[in-house]
Amino acid sequence: NLITTFNGILDTKIKLGDTLVVSGLGVLGQLCIQMAKMSGAFKVYGVDVLNKRLDTAMENGADGVFNPLDGKDIAKEIRSLTGNRGADAVIEVSGSQKALNEAIRIAAPDTVITALGWYQGGCGDMDLSEEFHHNRVSIKCSQMGSINSEIRHMWNYKRREKTCLELLGKLELGNLITHRISYDKISSAYEMIDKNPSDIIQVVLTY
């Protein structure tokens, strides 16, 4: 989780003073918020449909959070906070096609969305008209295996791994583990995740 998130931060090329939006506030999204602030972003906003995750994001340094289920147009909200510009960068972590479409609407013209989520089943209903076309938005895939070729020679896997170990002492991790369940009750853990995801960020199995 940590090195995947770190790769996403490196791929996003955050600049000092940026306004950044993180869509999807599971473990990776919570780490993205914290690392984005470390990287120089002045404002970081979070988006998720689960209030537990939104509350945790605020604890972890988010400057504001949005729930799409509240009925507000989040892209318009972000634009009102940025002088009608839009976000300087968006990291989409949820893996939801609908969220990726919304990320396109949130991003400022000529900016890049970092797609850190896994879009299982493909994106057959992607809307590549309107904001995507007129604002010249780019979408970049980011994942655990590699990073931007421009810096890959400096940031090999060993260096990234070492940096992530150092980050363990700098990140807020305690509020990301919401449940600890014995390994011999693993079936109940899956049942809880399936039936009551609203109270869960990360389930840890104990031995």
mmCIF file of C-alpha atoms in Angstrom:
data_model
loop_
_atom_site.group_PDB
_atom_site.id
_atom_site.type_symbol
_atom_site.label_atom_id
_atom_site.label_comp_id
_atom_site.label_asym_id
_atom_site.label_seq_id
_atom_site.Cartn_x
_atom_site.Cartn_y
_atom_site.Cartn_z
ATOM 1 C CA ASN A 1 0.000 0.000 0.000
ATOM 2 C CA LEU A 2 2.667 2.503 1.037
ATOM 3 C CA ILE A 3 4.989 2.093 -1.942
ATOM 4 C CA THR A 4 2.038 2.140 -4.362
ATOM 5 C CA THR A 5 0.914 5.433 -2.852
ATOM 6 C CA PHE A 6 4.436 6.827 -2.929
ATOM 7 C CA ASN A 7 4.708 5.935 -6.617
ATOM 8 C CA GLY A 8 1.452 7.817 -7.204
ATOM 9 C CA ILE A 9 2.805 10.901 -5.454
ATOM 10 C CA LEU A 10 5.997 10.825 -7.537
ATOM 11 C CA ASP A 11 3.975 10.361 -10.728
ATOM 12 C CA THR A 12 1.699 13.294 -9.874
ATOM 13 C CA LYS A 13 4.561 15.834 -9.787
ATOM 14 C CA ILE A 14 3.028 17.990 -7.062
ATOM 15 C CA LYS A 15 4.237 21.590 -7.064
ATOM 16 C CA LEU A 16 4.639 23.926 -4.105
ATOM 17 C CA GLY A 17 1.316 25.688 -3.560
ATOM 18 C CA ASP A 18 -0.835 23.247 -5.550
ATOM 19 C CA THR A 19 -4.468 22.505 -4.832
ATOM 20 C CA LEU A 20 -4.948 18.753 -5.072
ATOM 21 C CA VAL A 21 -8.003 16.499 -4.867
ATOM 22 C CA VAL A 22 -7.876 12.867 -3.736
ATOM 23 C CA SER A 23 -10.836 10.783 -4.882
ATOM 24 C CA GLY A 24 -11.327 7.602 -2.854
ATOM 25 C CA LEU A 25 -10.317 7.713 0.803
ATOM 26 C CA GLY A 26 -9.468 4.161 1.698
ATOM 27 C CA VAL A 27 -5.971 3.460 3.008
ATOM 28 C CA LEU A 28 -4.214 4.635 -0.171
ATOM 29 C CA GLY A 29 -6.289 7.788 -0.356
ATOM 30 C CA GLN A 30 -5.590 8.645 3.289
ATOM 31 C CA LEU A 31 -1.868 8.215 2.661
ATOM 32 C CA CYS A 32 -2.106 10.336 -0.496
ATOM 33 C CA ILE A 33 -3.578 13.218 1.499
ATOM 34 C CA GLN A 34 -0.723 13.157 3.974
ATOM 35 C CA MET A 35 2.024 12.732 1.367
ATOM 36 C CA ALA A 36 0.574 15.463 -0.848
ATOM 37 C CA LYS A 37 0.867 17.904 2.045
ATOM 38 C CA MET A 38 4.447 16.760 2.635
ATOM 39 C CA SER A 39 5.152 17.354 -1.066
ATOM 40 C CA GLY A 40 4.126 20.998 -0.976
ATOM 41 C CA ALA A 41 0.406 21.059 -1.769
ATOM 42 C CA PHE A 42 -1.177 23.986 0.077
ATOM 43 C CA LYS A 43 -4.727 22.647 -0.161
ATOM 44 C CA VAL A 44 -5.812 19.013 -0.338
ATOM 45 C CA TYR A 45 -9.467 18.009 -0.618
ATOM 46 C CA GLY A 46 -10.902 14.517 -0.304
ATOM 47 C CA VAL A 47 -13.880 12.829 -1.965
ATOM 48 C CA ASP A 48 -15.621 9.647 -0.840
ATOM 49 C CA VAL A 49 -19.138 8.277 -0.319
ATOM 50 C CA LEU A 50 -18.413 6.992 3.217
ATOM 51 C CA ASN A 51 -18.526 9.513 6.051
ATOM 52 C CA LYS A 52 -16.121 7.512 8.228
ATOM 53 C CA ARG A 53 -13.442 7.960 5.579
ATOM 54 C CA LEU A 54 -14.249 11.656 5.201
ATOM 55 C CA ASP A 55 -13.888 12.220 8.945
ATOM 56 C CA THR A 56 -10.588 10.329 8.990
ATOM 57 C CA ALA A 57 -9.289 12.387 6.073
ATOM 58 C CA MET A 58 -9.928 15.559 8.064
ATOM 59 C CA GLU A 59 -7.981 14.059 10.965
ATOM 60 C CA ASN A 60 -5.144 13.346 8.534
ATOM 61 C CA GLY A 61 -4.821 16.909 7.269
ATOM 62 C CA ALA A 62 -7.417 17.360 4.527
ATOM 63 C CA ASP A 63 -8.562 20.949 4.096
ATOM 64 C CA GLY A 64 -12.077 19.885 3.193
ATOM 65 C CA VAL A 65 -14.044 16.816 2.130
ATOM 66 C CA PHE A 66 -16.972 16.096 -0.150
ATOM 67 C CA ASN A 67 -19.514 13.289 -0.312
ATOM 68 C CA PRO A 68 -21.036 12.826 -3.802
ATOM 69 C CA LEU A 69 -24.177 11.448 -2.158
ATOM 70 C CA ASP A 70 -24.894 14.883 -0.647
ATOM 71 C CA GLY A 71 -26.059 16.060 -4.051
ATOM 72 C CA LYS A 72 -23.573 18.899 -4.535
ATOM 73 C CA ASP A 73 -21.690 19.342 -7.801
ATOM 74 C CA ILE A 74 -18.187 18.693 -6.484
ATOM 75 C CA ALA A 75 -16.448 19.997 -9.604
ATOM 76 C CA LYS A 76 -18.244 23.340 -9.177
ATOM 77 C CA GLU A 77 -17.390 23.362 -5.471
ATOM 78 C CA ILE A 78 -13.689 22.853 -6.231
ATOM 79 C CA ARG A 79 -13.776 25.560 -8.868
ATOM 80 C CA SER A 80 -15.345 27.993 -6.409
ATOM 81 C CA LEU A 81 -12.444 27.269 -4.036
ATOM 82 C CA THR A 82 -9.808 27.795 -6.726
ATOM 83 C CA GLY A 83 -10.908 30.981 -8.456
ATOM 84 C CA ASN A 84 -12.829 29.003 -11.090
ATOM 85 C CA ARG A 85 -9.619 27.240 -12.114
ATOM 86 C CA GLY A 86 -10.131 23.679 -10.905
ATOM 87 C CA ALA A 87 -7.679 21.400 -9.123
ATOM 88 C CA ASP A 88 -4.010 21.543 -10.130
ATOM 89 C CA ALA A 89 -3.891 17.751 -9.797
ATOM 90 C CA VAL A 90 -6.298 14.921 -9.035
ATOM 91 C CA ILE A 91 -5.356 11.500 -7.716
ATOM 92 C CA GLU A 92 -8.155 9.007 -8.367
ATOM 93 C CA VAL A 93 -7.827 6.043 -6.015
ATOM 94 C CA SER A 94 -11.326 4.582 -5.790
ATOM 95 C CA GLY A 95 -11.254 2.512 -8.980
ATOM 96 C CA SER A 96 -14.761 3.755 -9.797
ATOM 97 C CA GLN A 97 -15.436 4.694 -13.406
ATOM 98 C CA LYS A 98 -17.952 7.301 -12.233
ATOM 99 C CA ALA A 99 -15.311 8.814 -9.938
ATOM 100 C CA LEU A 100 -12.814 8.940 -12.802
ATOM 101 C CA ASN A 101 -15.363 10.833 -14.883
ATOM 102 C CA GLU A 102 -15.849 13.260 -12.008
ATOM 103 C CA ALA A 103 -12.062 13.654 -11.659
ATOM 104 C CA ILE A 104 -12.003 14.847 -15.281
ATOM 105 C CA ARG A 105 -14.560 17.522 -14.370
ATOM 106 C CA ILE A 106 -12.606 18.532 -11.244
ATOM 107 C CA ALA A 107 -9.212 18.930 -12.924
ATOM 108 C CA ALA A 108 -8.065 22.308 -14.223
ATOM 109 C CA PRO A 109 -7.317 22.690 -17.944
ATOM 110 C CA ASP A 110 -4.062 21.142 -19.180
ATOM 111 C CA THR A 111 -3.562 19.146 -15.981
ATOM 112 C CA VAL A 112 -3.053 15.455 -15.300
ATOM 113 C CA ILE A 113 -5.204 12.991 -13.388
ATOM 114 C CA THR A 114 -3.208 10.233 -11.718
ATOM 115 C CA ALA A 115 -5.270 7.038 -11.931
ATOM 116 C CA LEU A 116 -4.079 5.019 -8.959
ATOM 117 C CA GLY A 117 -7.225 2.900 -8.755
ATOM 118 C CA TRP A 118 -7.891 -0.425 -10.465
ATOM 119 C CA TYR A 119 -10.813 -0.058 -12.881
ATOM 120 C CA GLN A 120 -12.051 -3.613 -12.813
ATOM 121 C CA GLY A 121 -14.221 -4.529 -15.765
ATOM 122 C CA GLY A 122 -13.030 -1.623 -17.860
ATOM 123 C CA CYS A 123 -14.539 1.818 -18.436
ATOM 124 C CA GLY A 124 -17.064 1.259 -21.182
ATOM 125 C CA ASP A 125 -19.115 4.309 -20.264
ATOM 126 C CA MET A 126 -16.346 6.887 -19.969
ATOM 127 C CA ASP A 127 -17.448 10.363 -21.017
ATOM 128 C CA LEU A 128 -14.597 11.841 -23.055
ATOM 129 C CA SER A 129 -16.579 14.834 -24.267
ATOM 130 C CA GLU A 130 -17.102 18.187 -22.518
ATOM 131 C CA GLU A 131 -14.375 18.839 -19.897
ATOM 132 C CA PHE A 132 -12.004 16.121 -21.130
ATOM 133 C CA HIS A 133 -12.058 17.405 -24.695
ATOM 134 C CA HIS A 134 -12.222 21.157 -24.142
ATOM 135 C CA ASN A 135 -9.832 21.291 -21.146
ATOM 136 C CA ARG A 136 -7.209 18.958 -22.653
ATOM 137 C CA VAL A 137 -7.091 16.827 -19.522
ATOM 138 C CA SER A 138 -4.621 13.922 -19.432
ATOM 139 C CA ILE A 139 -5.010 10.661 -17.496
ATOM 140 C CA LYS A 140 -1.874 8.877 -16.308
ATOM 141 C CA CYS A 141 -1.864 5.336 -14.927
ATOM 142 C CA SER A 142 0.201 4.839 -11.786
ATOM 143 C CA GLN A 143 0.866 1.546 -10.028
ATOM 144 C CA MET A 144 3.285 -0.319 -7.797
ATOM 145 C CA GLY A 145 5.651 -1.638 -10.458
ATOM 146 C CA SER A 146 7.187 1.498 -11.919
ATOM 147 C CA ILE A 147 7.156 5.286 -11.984
ATOM 148 C CA ASN A 148 7.549 8.154 -14.445
ATOM 149 C CA SER A 149 10.409 7.403 -16.824
ATOM 150 C CA GLU A 150 11.852 10.904 -16.301
ATOM 151 C CA ILE A 151 12.872 10.072 -12.741
ATOM 152 C CA ARG A 152 13.044 6.280 -12.819
ATOM 153 C CA HIS A 153 16.833 6.281 -13.043
ATOM 154 C CA MET A 154 17.015 8.244 -9.763
ATOM 155 C CA TRP A 155 14.189 6.500 -7.948
ATOM 156 C CA ASN A 156 14.793 2.784 -8.361
ATOM 157 C CA TYR A 157 12.767 0.318 -6.311
ATOM 158 C CA LYS A 158 15.389 0.023 -3.573
ATOM 159 C CA ARG A 159 15.425 3.776 -2.982
ATOM 160 C CA ARG A 160 11.626 3.987 -2.995
ATOM 161 C CA GLU A 161 11.425 1.102 -0.538
ATOM 162 C CA LYS A 162 13.935 2.772 1.788
ATOM 163 C CA THR A 163 12.074 6.082 1.611
ATOM 164 C CA CYS A 164 8.776 4.384 2.463
ATOM 165 C CA LEU A 165 10.354 2.808 5.542
ATOM 166 C CA GLU A 166 11.435 6.278 6.655
ATOM 167 C CA LEU A 167 7.919 7.604 6.000
ATOM 168 C CA LEU A 168 6.471 5.084 8.457
ATOM 169 C CA GLY A 169 7.689 7.319 11.264
ATOM 170 C CA LYS A 170 6.214 10.470 9.738
ATOM 171 C CA LEU A 171 2.719 9.379 8.671
ATOM 172 C CA GLU A 172 -0.429 9.083 10.762
ATOM 173 C CA LEU A 173 -1.268 5.392 10.490
ATOM 174 C CA GLY A 174 -3.105 4.618 13.722
ATOM 175 C CA ASN A 175 -6.531 5.790 12.551
ATOM 176 C CA LEU A 176 -6.306 3.764 9.336
ATOM 177 C CA ILE A 177 -6.672 0.420 11.135
ATOM 178 C CA THR A 178 -10.281 0.293 12.226
ATOM 179 C CA HIS A 179 -10.570 -3.432 13.031
ATOM 180 C CA ARG A 180 -8.315 -6.240 14.220
ATOM 181 C CA ILE A 181 -9.664 -9.753 13.775
ATOM 182 C CA SER A 182 -8.116 -13.087 14.588
ATOM 183 C CA TYR A 183 -6.975 -15.096 11.576
ATOM 184 C CA ASP A 184 -9.203 -18.014 12.521
ATOM 185 C CA LYS A 185 -12.219 -15.687 12.127
ATOM 186 C CA ILE A 186 -11.273 -14.475 8.674
ATOM 187 C CA SER A 187 -14.693 -15.376 7.246
ATOM 188 C CA SER A 188 -16.339 -12.923 9.634
ATOM 189 C CA ALA A 189 -13.936 -10.218 8.471
ATOM 190 C CA TYR A 190 -15.007 -10.669 4.858
ATOM 191 C CA GLU A 191 -18.653 -10.725 5.908
ATOM 192 C CA MET A 192 -18.206 -7.461 7.812
ATOM 193 C CA ILE A 193 -16.511 -5.793 4.851
ATOM 194 C CA ASP A 194 -19.271 -6.984 2.547
ATOM 195 C CA LYS A 195 -22.225 -6.021 4.748
ATOM 196 C CA ASN A 196 -20.997 -2.989 6.684
ATOM 197 C CA PRO A 197 -18.242 -1.153 4.782
ATOM 198 C CA SER A 198 -19.238 2.242 6.184
ATOM 199 C CA ASP A 199 -17.345 1.654 9.447
ATOM 200 C CA ILE A 200 -14.205 0.167 7.879
ATOM 201 C CA ILE A 201 -11.007 1.614 6.518
ATOM 202 C CA GLN A 202 -8.576 -1.247 7.087
ATOM 203 C CA VAL A 203 -9.039 -4.673 8.663
ATOM 204 C CA VAL A 204 -5.899 -6.313 10.055
ATOM 205 C CA LEU A 205 -5.685 -10.046 10.716
ATOM 206 C CA THR A 206 -3.957 -11.036 13.927
ATOM 207 C CA TYR A 207 -2.113 -14.331 14.453
#
